[in-house]
Amino acid sequence: MNKPLLFAHRGFSGKYPENSPLAFQKVIEETTCDGIESDVHITKDGQLVIFHDASVERTSNGSGWIKDKTFEEMLQLDIGSWKCPEFAGQHVWTFGQLLDFCKETKLLLNLELKNYEVFYEGLEKMVIDEICSHQMQNQVFLSSFNHISMQACKEINPEIKTGLLYDKPLLEIARYIERSNADNIHPRYMLLQYQPELVDLYHSHGMRVNTWTVNDEENMRDMIERGVDLIISNESDLLCKVAGEMCD
């Protein structure tokens, strides 16, 4: 059985504060994942920062929208203690810092462009310029629920792979993807169970199937058996264990 690529969702977020330097480092120390999935926004002063939500309340000790904060204000946030007091003192990274980490550790990176709650002008070009300046076009691929954004990324730099995120069944999906220039499709895993023919459909169009967020053993095994190309999980240590048992 072919082994899919295994990715840690927002770093090793099952045990550590999501999108924190600690969560990224623990992917290396405690898993055998091939890569990590993470998220990017733009601060008020034009810095690319790694964070999931468009506002900071859920995973920090602050409040407000990222678009209204400077990078220095983002840097002052504690993004660890919400998970557990022992993780206090974790701080946000820039996109450049995350790229440096991935380059050093040789981890692949799936970067989600978070441009659908807030539409960040110029986000696509800024992200692509940073990837190219690090010479990591073959180590990073992009995804978003904003499919217009992914179309734009591919037009800016055809060399960088893109993917269409979606989490609800789509009508006439075969016709929809024919109009896209994306390389990958990123369906939520239960959609592949609802429509079992989708994996073969996407593969027939030359698209890799990268699914998320698969956190229990039963569904991990199911996705591997269905032949997906990549699995993203919060429980990345369990994912590596299951995949090792099934595929090694």
Coordinates of N, CA and C in Angstrom, one line a residue:
M1 N 0.8 -1.2 0.0 CA 0.0 0.0 0.0 C 0.9 1.2 0.0
N2 N 0.6 2.2 -0.9 CA 1.4 3.4 -0.9 C 1.2 4.3 0.3
K3 N 2.3 4.8 0.8 CA 2.2 5.7 2.0 C 2.0 7.1 1.6
P4 N 1.0 7.8 2.1 CA 0.8 9.2 1.8 C 1.8 10.0 2.5
L5 N 2.0 11.3 2.1 CA 2.8 12.2 2.9 C 2.0 12.5 4.2
L6 N 2.7 12.7 5.3 CA 2.1 12.9 6.6 C 2.5 14.3 7.0
F7 N 1.5 15.1 7.4 CA 1.7 16.5 7.7 C 1.1 16.8 9.1
A8 N 1.8 17.6 9.9 CA 1.3 18.1 11.2 C 0.6 19.4 11.1
H9 N -0.7 19.4 11.5 CA -1.6 20.5 11.4 C -1.2 21.6 12.3
R10 N -0.8 22.8 11.8 CA -0.4 23.9 12.6 C 0.7 23.5 13.6
G11 N 1.6 22.7 13.1 CA 2.6 22.1 13.9 C 2.0 20.9 14.7
F12 N 2.7 20.4 15.7 CA 2.2 19.3 16.5 C 1.1 19.9 17.4
S13 N 0.0 20.3 16.9 CA -1.0 21.0 17.6 C -1.9 20.2 18.5
G14 N -1.8 18.8 18.4 CA -2.5 18.0 19.3 C -2.0 18.1 20.8
K15 N -0.7 18.4 20.9 CA -0.1 18.4 22.2 C 0.4 19.8 22.6
Y16 N 0.7 20.6 21.6 CA 1.4 21.9 21.8 C 0.6 23.1 21.2
P17 N 0.9 24.3 21.6 CA 0.1 25.4 21.1 C 0.2 25.6 19.6
E18 N -0.9 25.6 18.9 CA -0.8 25.6 17.5 C -0.1 26.8 16.9
N19 N 0.6 26.6 15.8 CA 1.4 27.6 15.1 C 2.4 28.3 16.0
S20 N 2.9 27.6 17.0 CA 3.9 28.2 17.9 C 5.3 27.6 17.5
P21 N 6.4 28.3 17.8 CA 7.7 27.7 17.5 C 7.9 26.3 18.2
L22 N 7.3 26.1 19.4 CA 7.4 24.9 20.1 C 6.7 23.8 19.3
A23 N 5.5 24.1 18.8 CA 4.7 23.1 18.1 C 5.5 22.6 16.8
F24 N 6.1 23.6 16.2 CA 6.9 23.2 15.0 C 8.1 22.4 15.3
Q25 N 8.8 22.8 16.4 CA 10.0 22.0 16.8 C 9.7 20.6 17.2
K26 N 8.5 20.4 17.8 CA 8.1 19.1 18.3 C 7.8 18.1 17.2
V27 N 7.4 18.7 16.0 CA 7.2 17.8 14.8 C 8.5 17.1 14.5
I28 N 9.6 17.7 14.6 CA 10.9 17.1 14.4 C 11.3 16.2 15.5
E29 N 11.0 16.6 16.7 CA 11.5 15.8 17.9 C 10.6 14.6 18.2
E30 N 9.3 14.6 17.9 CA 8.4 13.6 18.4 C 7.6 12.9 17.3
T31 N 7.8 13.3 16.0 CA 7.1 12.6 14.9 C 8.1 12.3 13.8
T32 N 7.6 11.6 12.8 CA 8.3 11.4 11.6 C 7.6 12.0 10.4
C33 N 6.9 13.1 10.6 CA 6.1 13.7 9.6 C 7.0 14.2 8.5
D34 N 6.4 14.3 7.3 CA 7.1 14.8 6.1 C 7.1 16.3 6.1
G35 N 6.1 16.9 6.7 CA 5.9 18.3 6.6 C 4.9 18.9 7.6
I36 N 4.7 20.2 7.5 CA 3.7 20.8 8.4 C 2.8 21.7 7.6
E37 N 1.6 21.9 8.1 CA 0.6 22.8 7.6 C 0.5 24.0 8.5
S38 N 0.5 25.2 7.9 CA 0.4 26.4 8.7 C -0.4 27.5 8.0
D39 N -0.4 28.7 8.6 CA -1.3 29.8 8.1 C -0.7 31.1 8.1
V40 N -1.1 32.0 7.2 CA -0.4 33.3 7.1 C -1.4 34.4 7.0
H41 N -1.1 35.6 7.7 CA -1.8 36.8 7.6 C -0.8 38.0 7.4
I42 N -1.4 39.2 7.2 CA -0.6 40.4 7.1 C -0.9 41.3 8.2
T43 N 0.1 41.8 8.9 CA -0.1 42.8 9.9 C -0.4 44.2 9.3
K44 N -0.7 45.1 10.2 CA -1.0 46.5 9.8 C 0.2 47.1 9.1
D45 N 1.4 46.8 9.5 CA 2.6 47.4 8.9 C 3.2 46.5 7.9
G46 N 2.4 45.5 7.4 CA 2.9 44.8 6.2 C 3.8 43.6 6.4
Q47 N 3.8 43.0 7.6 CA 4.6 41.8 7.9 C 3.7 40.6 7.7
L48 N 4.3 39.5 7.1 CA 3.6 38.2 7.0 C 3.9 37.5 8.3
V49 N 2.8 37.1 9.0 CA 2.9 36.5 10.3 C 2.1 35.1 10.3
I50 N 2.6 34.2 11.1 CA 2.0 32.9 11.2 C 1.0 32.8 12.3
F51 N -0.3 32.6 11.9 CA -1.3 32.6 12.9 C -2.5 32.0 12.2
H52 N -3.4 31.3 12.9 CA -4.6 30.7 12.2 C -5.7 31.7 12.0
D53 N -6.3 32.2 13.1 CA -7.5 33.0 13.0 C -7.1 34.4 12.6
A54 N -8.2 35.1 12.0 CA -8.0 36.5 11.6 C -7.9 37.4 12.8
S55 N -8.4 37.0 13.9 CA -8.3 37.8 15.2 C -7.6 36.9 16.2
V56 N -7.1 37.5 17.3 CA -6.1 36.8 18.1 C -6.7 36.2 19.4
E57 N -8.0 36.4 19.7 CA -8.5 36.1 21.0 C -8.4 34.6 21.4
R58 N -8.7 33.7 20.4 CA -8.8 32.3 20.8 C -7.4 31.7 21.2
T59 N -6.3 32.1 20.6 CA -5.0 31.5 20.9 C -4.0 32.4 21.4
S60 N -4.4 33.5 22.1 CA -3.4 34.4 22.7 C -4.0 35.1 23.9
N61 N -3.2 35.9 24.5 CA -3.7 36.7 25.6 C -4.1 38.1 25.2
G62 N -4.3 38.3 23.9 CA -4.7 39.6 23.4 C -6.1 39.5 22.8
S63 N -6.4 40.6 22.1 CA -7.7 40.7 21.4 C -7.5 41.6 20.2
G64 N -8.5 41.5 19.2 CA -8.4 42.3 18.0 C -8.0 41.6 16.8
W65 N -8.1 42.3 15.7 CA -7.8 41.7 14.4 C -6.3 41.9 14.1
I66 N -5.7 40.9 13.4 CA -4.3 41.0 13.0 C -4.1 42.2 12.1
K67 N -5.0 42.4 11.2 CA -4.9 43.5 10.2 C -4.8 44.9 10.9
D68 N -5.2 45.0 12.2 CA -5.1 46.2 12.9 C -3.9 46.3 13.8
K69 N -3.1 45.3 13.8 CA -1.9 45.3 14.7 C -0.6 45.4 14.0
T70 N 0.3 46.0 14.6 CA 1.7 46.0 14.0 C 2.4 44.7 14.3
F71 N 3.5 44.4 13.7 CA 4.2 43.2 14.0 C 4.7 43.2 15.4
E72 N 5.2 44.4 15.9 CA 5.6 44.5 17.3 C 4.5 44.1 18.3
E73 N 3.3 44.6 18.0 CA 2.2 44.3 18.8 C 1.8 42.8 18.8
M74 N 2.0 42.2 17.6 CA 1.8 40.7 17.5 C 2.9 40.0 18.3
L75 N 4.1 40.5 18.2 CA 5.2 39.8 18.9 C 5.0 39.8 20.4
Q76 N 4.3 40.8 20.9 CA 4.1 40.9 22.4 C 3.1 39.9 22.9
L77 N 2.3 39.2 22.0 CA 1.3 38.3 22.5 C 1.9 37.0 23.0
D78 N 1.3 36.4 24.0 CA 1.7 35.1 24.5 C 0.7 34.1 23.7
I79 N 1.3 33.3 22.9 CA 0.4 32.4 22.1 C 0.6 30.9 22.7
G80 N 1.1 30.8 23.9 CA 1.2 29.4 24.5 C 0.3 29.1 25.7
S81 N 0.1 30.1 26.5 CA -0.5 29.8 27.8 C -2.0 29.5 27.7
W82 N -2.7 29.8 26.6 CA -4.1 29.4 26.4 C -4.2 27.9 26.3
K83 N -3.1 27.2 25.8 CA -3.2 25.8 25.7 C -2.9 25.1 27.1
C84 N -1.9 25.7 27.8 CA -1.5 25.2 29.1 C -0.5 26.2 29.7
P85 N -0.6 26.5 31.0 CA 0.4 27.4 31.6 C 1.8 27.1 31.4
E86 N 2.2 25.8 31.2 CA 3.6 25.5 31.0 C 4.1 26.0 29.7
F87 N 3.2 26.3 28.8 CA 3.6 26.8 27.4 C 3.7 28.3 27.3
A88 N 3.5 29.0 28.4 CA 3.6 30.5 28.4 C 4.9 30.9 27.9
G89 N 4.8 32.0 27.1 CA 6.0 32.6 26.6 C 6.3 32.3 25.1
Q90 N 5.4 31.5 24.5 CA 5.6 31.3 23.1 C 5.1 32.5 22.3
H91 N 5.8 32.9 21.2 CA 5.5 34.1 20.5 C 5.4 33.7 19.0
V92 N 4.7 34.6 18.3 CA 4.5 34.4 16.8 C 5.8 34.5 16.0
W93 N 5.8 33.7 14.9 CA 6.9 33.8 14.0 C 6.4 34.6 12.7
T94 N 7.4 35.1 12.1 CA 7.1 35.7 10.7 C 7.1 34.5 9.7
F95 N 6.6 34.7 8.6 CA 6.6 33.7 7.5 C 8.1 33.3 7.2
G96 N 8.9 34.4 7.2 CA 10.3 34.1 6.9 C 11.0 33.2 7.9
Q97 N 10.7 33.4 9.2 CA 11.2 32.5 10.2 C 10.8 31.0 10.0
L98 N 9.5 30.9 9.6 CA 9.0 29.5 9.4 C 9.7 28.9 8.2
L99 N 9.9 29.7 7.1 CA 10.6 29.2 6.0 C 12.1 28.8 6.3
D100 N 12.7 29.6 7.2 CA 14.1 29.2 7.6 C 14.1 27.9 8.4
F101 N 13.1 27.7 9.2 CA 13.0 26.5 10.0 C 12.8 25.3 9.1
C102 N 11.9 25.4 8.1 CA 11.6 24.3 7.2 C 12.8 24.0 6.3
K103 N 13.5 25.1 5.9 CA 14.7 24.9 5.1 C 15.8 24.1 5.9
E104 N 16.0 24.5 7.1 CA 17.0 23.8 8.0 C 16.6 22.4 8.3
T105 N 15.3 22.1 8.5 CA 14.9 20.8 8.9 C 14.5 19.9 7.8
K106 N 14.4 20.5 6.6 CA 14.0 19.8 5.4 C 12.5 19.4 5.4
L107 N 11.7 20.0 6.3 CA 10.3 19.7 6.3 C 9.6 20.4 5.1
L108 N 8.6 19.7 4.5 CA 7.8 20.4 3.5 C 6.8 21.3 4.2
L109 N 6.3 22.3 3.5 CA 5.4 23.2 4.1 C 4.1 23.4 3.2
N110 N 3.0 23.2 3.8 CA 1.7 23.6 3.2 C 1.2 24.8 3.9
L111 N 1.3 25.9 3.1 CA 0.9 27.2 3.7 C -0.5 27.6 3.2
E112 N -1.4 27.8 4.2 CA -2.7 28.3 3.8 C -2.8 29.8 3.9
L113 N -3.3 30.4 2.8 CA -3.4 31.8 2.7 C -4.8 32.1 3.3
K114 N -4.8 32.9 4.4 CA -6.1 33.1 5.2 C -6.7 34.4 4.7
N115 N -7.1 34.4 3.4 CA -7.6 35.7 2.8 C -9.1 35.5 2.4
Y116 N -9.9 35.1 3.4 CA -11.3 35.0 3.1 C -12.2 35.6 4.2
E117 N -11.7 35.8 5.4 CA -12.4 36.6 6.4 C -11.9 38.1 6.3
V118 N -10.7 38.2 6.1 CA -10.1 39.5 5.7 C -9.4 39.3 4.3
F119 N -9.7 40.2 3.4 CA -9.1 40.1 2.1 C -7.9 41.0 2.0
Y120 N -6.7 40.3 2.2 CA -5.5 41.0 2.3 C -5.0 41.4 0.9
E121 N -4.9 42.6 0.6 CA -4.4 43.1 -0.7 C -3.0 42.7 -0.9
G122 N -2.6 42.0 -2.0 CA -1.2 41.7 -2.3 C -0.7 40.5 -1.6
L123 N -1.5 39.8 -0.8 CA -1.0 38.7 0.0 C -0.3 37.6 -0.9
E124 N -0.9 37.3 -2.1 CA -0.4 36.3 -2.9 C 1.1 36.6 -3.4
K125 N 1.3 37.8 -3.8 CA 2.6 38.2 -4.3 C 3.6 38.3 -3.2
M126 N 3.2 38.8 -2.0 CA 4.1 38.8 -0.9 C 4.6 37.5 -0.5
V127 N 3.6 36.5 -0.4 CA 4.0 35.1 0.0 C 4.9 34.5 -1.1
I128 N 4.6 34.7 -2.3 CA 5.4 34.1 -3.4 C 6.8 34.7 -3.4
D129 N 6.9 36.0 -3.3 CA 8.2 36.7 -3.2 C 9.1 36.1 -2.1
E130 N 8.4 35.9 -0.9 CA 9.2 35.4 0.2 C 9.7 33.9 -0.1
I131 N 8.8 33.1 -0.7 CA 9.2 31.8 -1.0 C 10.4 31.8 -2.0
C132 N 10.3 32.6 -3.0 CA 11.3 32.7 -4.0 C 12.7 33.2 -3.4
S133 N 12.5 34.2 -2.5 CA 13.8 34.8 -1.9 C 14.5 33.7 -1.1
H134 N 13.8 32.7 -0.6 CA 14.4 31.6 0.2 C 14.7 30.5 -0.7
Q135 N 14.4 30.6 -2.0 CA 14.6 29.5 -3.0 C 14.0 28.2 -2.5
M136 N 12.7 28.3 -2.2 CA 12.0 27.1 -1.6 C 10.8 26.8 -2.5
Q137 N 10.8 27.1 -3.8 CA 9.7 26.8 -4.6 C 9.3 25.4 -4.7
N138 N 10.2 24.5 -4.5 CA 9.9 23.0 -4.5 C 9.6 22.4 -3.1
Q139 N 9.7 23.3 -2.1 CA 9.5 22.8 -0.7 C 8.2 23.3 -0.1
V140 N 7.6 24.2 -0.8 CA 6.4 24.9 -0.2 C 5.3 24.8 -1.2
F141 N 4.1 24.4 -0.8 CA 2.9 24.6 -1.7 C 1.8 25.3 -0.9
L142 N 0.9 25.9 -1.7 CA -0.1 26.9 -1.1 C -1.5 26.3 -1.2
S143 N -2.3 26.7 -0.3 CA -3.7 26.3 -0.3 C -4.6 27.4 0.3
S144 N -5.9 27.4 -0.1 CA -6.8 28.4 0.5 C -8.2 28.0 0.1
F145 N -9.2 28.4 1.0 CA -10.6 28.3 0.7 C -11.0 29.4 -0.3
N146 N -10.1 30.3 -0.5 CA -10.3 31.4 -1.6 C -9.7 30.9 -2.9
H147 N -10.5 30.3 -3.7 CA -10.0 29.7 -4.9 C -9.6 30.7 -6.0
I148 N -10.1 31.9 -5.9 CA -9.7 33.0 -6.7 C -8.2 33.4 -6.4
S149 N -7.9 33.3 -5.1 CA -6.6 33.6 -4.7 C -5.6 32.6 -5.2
M150 N -6.0 31.3 -5.2 CA -5.1 30.2 -5.7 C -4.9 30.4 -7.2
Q151 N -6.0 30.8 -7.9 CA -5.8 31.0 -9.3 C -4.8 32.1 -9.6
A152 N -4.8 33.1 -8.8 CA -3.9 34.3 -8.9 C -2.5 33.8 -8.6
C153 N -2.3 33.0 -7.6 CA -1.0 32.5 -7.2 C -0.3 31.8 -8.4
K154 N -1.1 30.9 -9.0 CA -0.6 30.1 -10.1 C -0.2 31.0 -11.3
E155 N -0.9 32.1 -11.5 CA -0.6 33.0 -12.6 C 0.6 33.8 -12.2
I156 N 0.8 34.1 -11.0 CA 2.0 34.9 -10.6 C 3.3 34.0 -10.7
N157 N 3.2 32.8 -10.3 CA 4.4 31.9 -10.4 C 3.9 30.4 -10.6
P158 N 3.8 30.0 -11.9 CA 3.3 28.6 -12.2 C 4.2 27.5 -11.5
E159 N 5.4 27.8 -11.1 CA 6.3 26.8 -10.5 C 5.8 26.4 -9.1
I160 N 5.1 27.2 -8.4 CA 4.7 26.9 -7.0 C 3.3 26.2 -7.1
K161 N 3.2 25.1 -6.4 CA 2.0 24.3 -6.4 C 0.9 24.9 -5.6
T162 N -0.3 24.8 -6.0 CA -1.5 25.3 -5.3 C -2.5 24.3 -5.1
G163 N -3.4 24.5 -4.1 CA -4.5 23.6 -3.8 C -5.7 24.3 -3.4
L164 N -6.9 23.6 -3.7 CA -8.2 24.2 -3.4 C -8.8 23.5 -2.1
L165 N -8.9 24.3 -1.1 CA -9.5 23.8 0.2 C -11.0 23.9 0.0
Y166 N -11.7 22.8 0.5 CA -13.2 23.0 0.6 C -13.7 22.0 1.7
D167 N -14.8 22.3 2.3 CA -15.3 21.5 3.4 C -16.8 21.2 3.3
K168 N -17.4 21.5 2.2 CA -18.8 21.1 1.9 C -18.9 20.5 0.6
P169 N -19.9 19.6 0.4 CA -20.0 19.0 -1.0 C -20.3 20.0 -2.0
L170 N -19.6 19.9 -3.2 CA -19.8 20.8 -4.3 C -20.5 20.2 -5.4
L171 N -21.4 20.9 -6.1 CA -22.2 20.5 -7.2 C -21.3 20.4 -8.5
E172 N -21.4 19.3 -9.2 CA -20.7 19.2 -10.4 C -19.2 19.5 -10.3
I173 N -18.6 18.9 -9.3 CA -17.2 19.2 -9.0 C -16.2 18.9 -10.2
A174 N -16.5 17.9 -11.0 CA -15.7 17.7 -12.1 C -15.6 18.9 -13.1
R175 N -16.7 19.5 -13.3 CA -16.7 20.7 -14.2 C -16.0 21.9 -13.5
Y176 N -16.2 21.9 -12.1 CA -15.6 23.0 -11.4 C -14.1 23.0 -11.5
I177 N -13.5 21.8 -11.3 CA -12.0 21.7 -11.3 C -11.4 21.9 -12.6
E178 N -12.2 21.6 -13.7 CA -11.7 21.8 -15.0 C -11.4 23.3 -15.3
R179 N -12.0 24.1 -14.6 CA -11.8 25.6 -14.8 C -10.6 26.1 -13.9
S180 N -10.1 25.2 -13.1 CA -9.0 25.7 -12.2 C -7.6 25.3 -12.7
N181 N -6.7 26.1 -12.3 CA -5.3 25.8 -12.7 C -4.5 25.2 -11.5
A182 N -5.3 24.7 -10.5 CA -4.6 24.2 -9.2 C -4.0 22.8 -9.5
D183 N -3.0 22.5 -8.7 CA -2.3 21.2 -8.8 C -2.9 20.2 -7.8
N184 N -3.5 20.7 -6.7 CA -3.9 19.8 -5.6 C -5.4 20.2 -5.3
I185 N -6.0 19.2 -4.7 CA -7.4 19.4 -4.1 C -7.3 19.1 -2.6
H186 N -7.9 19.9 -1.7 CA -7.8 19.7 -0.3 C -9.2 19.5 0.3
P187 N -9.8 18.4 0.1 CA -11.2 18.2 0.7 C -11.1 17.8 2.2
R188 N -12.0 18.2 3.0 CA -12.1 17.6 4.3 C -12.4 16.1 4.2
Y189 N -11.8 15.3 5.1 CA -11.8 13.9 4.9 C -13.1 13.2 4.7
M190 N -14.2 13.7 5.5 CA -15.5 13.0 5.4 C -16.1 13.2 4.0
L191 N -15.7 14.2 3.3 CA -16.3 14.4 1.9 C -15.9 13.2 1.0
L192 N -14.7 12.6 1.3 CA -14.2 11.5 0.5 C -15.0 10.2 0.9
Q193 N -15.5 10.2 2.1 CA -16.4 9.1 2.5 C -17.8 9.3 2.0
Y194 N -18.2 10.5 1.9 CA -19.6 10.8 1.4 C -19.6 10.5 -0.1
Q195 N -18.6 10.8 -0.9 CA -18.5 10.6 -2.3 C -17.2 9.8 -2.6
P196 N -17.3 8.5 -2.4 CA -16.1 7.6 -2.6 C -15.4 7.7 -3.9
E197 N -16.1 8.2 -4.9 CA -15.5 8.3 -6.3 C -14.6 9.4 -6.4
L198 N -14.5 10.3 -5.5 CA -13.8 11.6 -5.7 C -12.3 11.4 -5.8
V199 N -11.7 10.4 -5.0 CA -10.2 10.2 -5.1 C -9.8 9.9 -6.6
D200 N -10.5 8.9 -7.2 CA -10.2 8.6 -8.5 C -10.5 9.7 -9.5
L201 N -11.6 10.5 -9.3 CA -11.9 11.6 -10.1 C -10.8 12.6 -10.1
Y202 N -10.3 13.0 -8.9 CA -9.2 14.0 -8.8 C -7.9 13.5 -9.5
H203 N -7.6 12.2 -9.2 CA -6.4 11.6 -9.8 C -6.5 11.6 -11.3
S204 N -7.7 11.4 -11.8 CA -7.8 11.3 -13.3 C -7.6 12.7 -13.9
H205 N -7.7 13.8 -13.1 CA -7.5 15.1 -13.6 C -6.1 15.6 -13.2
G206 N -5.3 14.6 -12.7 CA -3.9 15.0 -12.4 C -3.7 15.7 -11.2
M207 N -4.7 15.7 -10.3 CA -4.6 16.5 -9.0 C -4.2 15.5 -7.9
R208 N -3.4 16.0 -7.0 CA -3.1 15.2 -5.7 C -4.2 15.5 -4.7
V209 N -4.5 14.5 -4.0 CA -5.6 14.6 -3.0 C -5.0 14.7 -1.6
N210 N -5.1 15.9 -1.0 CA -4.5 16.2 0.3 C -5.7 16.5 1.3
T211 N -5.9 15.6 2.3 CA -7.1 15.7 3.1 C -6.7 16.1 4.5
W212 N -7.7 16.6 5.2 CA -7.5 17.2 6.6 C -8.8 17.0 7.4
T213 N -8.9 17.3 8.6 CA -7.9 17.1 9.7 C -8.3 15.8 10.3
V214 N -7.5 14.8 10.0 CA -7.8 13.4 10.4 C -7.1 13.0 11.7
N215 N -7.9 12.9 12.7 CA -7.3 12.9 14.1 C -7.6 11.6 14.8
D216 N -8.3 10.6 14.2 CA -8.5 9.3 14.9 C -8.0 8.2 14.0
E217 N -7.7 7.1 14.7 CA -7.0 6.0 13.9 C -7.9 5.4 12.9
E218 N -9.2 5.3 13.2 CA -10.1 4.7 12.2 C -10.2 5.4 10.9
N219 N -10.3 6.7 11.0 CA -10.3 7.5 9.7 C -9.0 7.7 9.1
M220 N -7.9 7.6 9.9 CA -6.6 7.6 9.3 C -6.4 6.4 8.4
R221 N -6.8 5.3 8.9 CA -6.7 4.0 8.1 C -7.6 4.1 6.9
D222 N -8.7 4.6 7.0 CA -9.7 4.7 5.9 C -9.1 5.6 4.8
M223 N -8.5 6.7 5.2 CA -7.9 7.6 4.2 C -6.7 7.0 3.4
I224 N -5.9 6.3 4.2 CA -4.8 5.6 3.6 C -5.3 4.5 2.6
E225 N -6.3 3.8 3.0 CA -6.9 2.7 2.1 C -7.5 3.3 0.9
R226 N -8.0 4.5 1.0 CA -8.7 5.2 -0.2 C -7.6 5.7 -1.2
G227 N -6.4 5.8 -0.8 CA -5.3 6.2 -1.7 C -5.1 7.7 -1.8
V228 N -5.4 8.4 -0.7 CA -5.1 9.9 -0.7 C -3.6 10.1 -0.8
D229 N -3.2 11.2 -1.2 CA -1.7 11.5 -1.4 C -1.1 12.2 -0.1
L230 N -1.9 12.8 0.7 CA -1.4 13.5 1.9 C -2.5 13.6 2.9
I231 N -2.1 13.4 4.2 CA -3.0 13.5 5.3 C -2.4 14.5 6.3
I232 N -3.3 15.4 6.7 CA -3.0 16.4 7.7 C -3.7 16.1 9.0
S233 N -3.0 16.1 10.1 CA -3.6 15.7 11.4 C -3.0 16.6 12.5
N234 N -3.9 16.8 13.5 CA -3.4 17.4 14.8 C -2.6 16.4 15.6
E235 N -3.0 15.1 15.5 CA -2.4 14.0 16.3 C -1.3 13.4 15.4
S236 N -0.3 14.1 15.1 CA 0.7 13.7 14.1 C 1.5 12.5 14.6
D237 N 1.7 12.3 15.8 CA 2.4 11.1 16.3 C 1.6 9.9 16.0
L238 N 0.3 9.9 16.3 CA -0.6 8.8 16.0 C -0.6 8.5 14.5
L239 N -0.7 9.6 13.7 CA -0.8 9.4 12.2 C 0.5 8.7 11.7
C240 N 1.6 9.1 12.2 CA 2.9 8.4 11.8 C 2.9 7.0 12.2
K241 N 2.4 6.6 13.4 CA 2.3 5.3 13.8 C 1.4 4.4 12.9
V242 N 0.2 4.9 12.7 CA -0.7 4.2 11.9 C -0.2 4.0 10.4
A243 N 0.3 5.0 9.8 CA 0.9 4.9 8.5 C 2.0 4.0 8.5
G244 N 2.9 4.0 9.5 CA 4.0 3.0 9.6 C 3.5 1.6 9.6
E245 N 2.5 1.3 10.4 CA 1.9 0.0 10.5 C 1.3 -0.5 9.2
M246 N 0.7 0.4 8.4 CA 0.0 0.0 7.2 C 0.8 0.0 6.0
C247 N 1.9 0.8 6.0 CA 2.6 1.0 4.7 C 4.0 0.6 4.7
D248 N 4.6 0.5 5.9 CA 6.1 0.1 5.9 C 6.3 -1.4 5.8

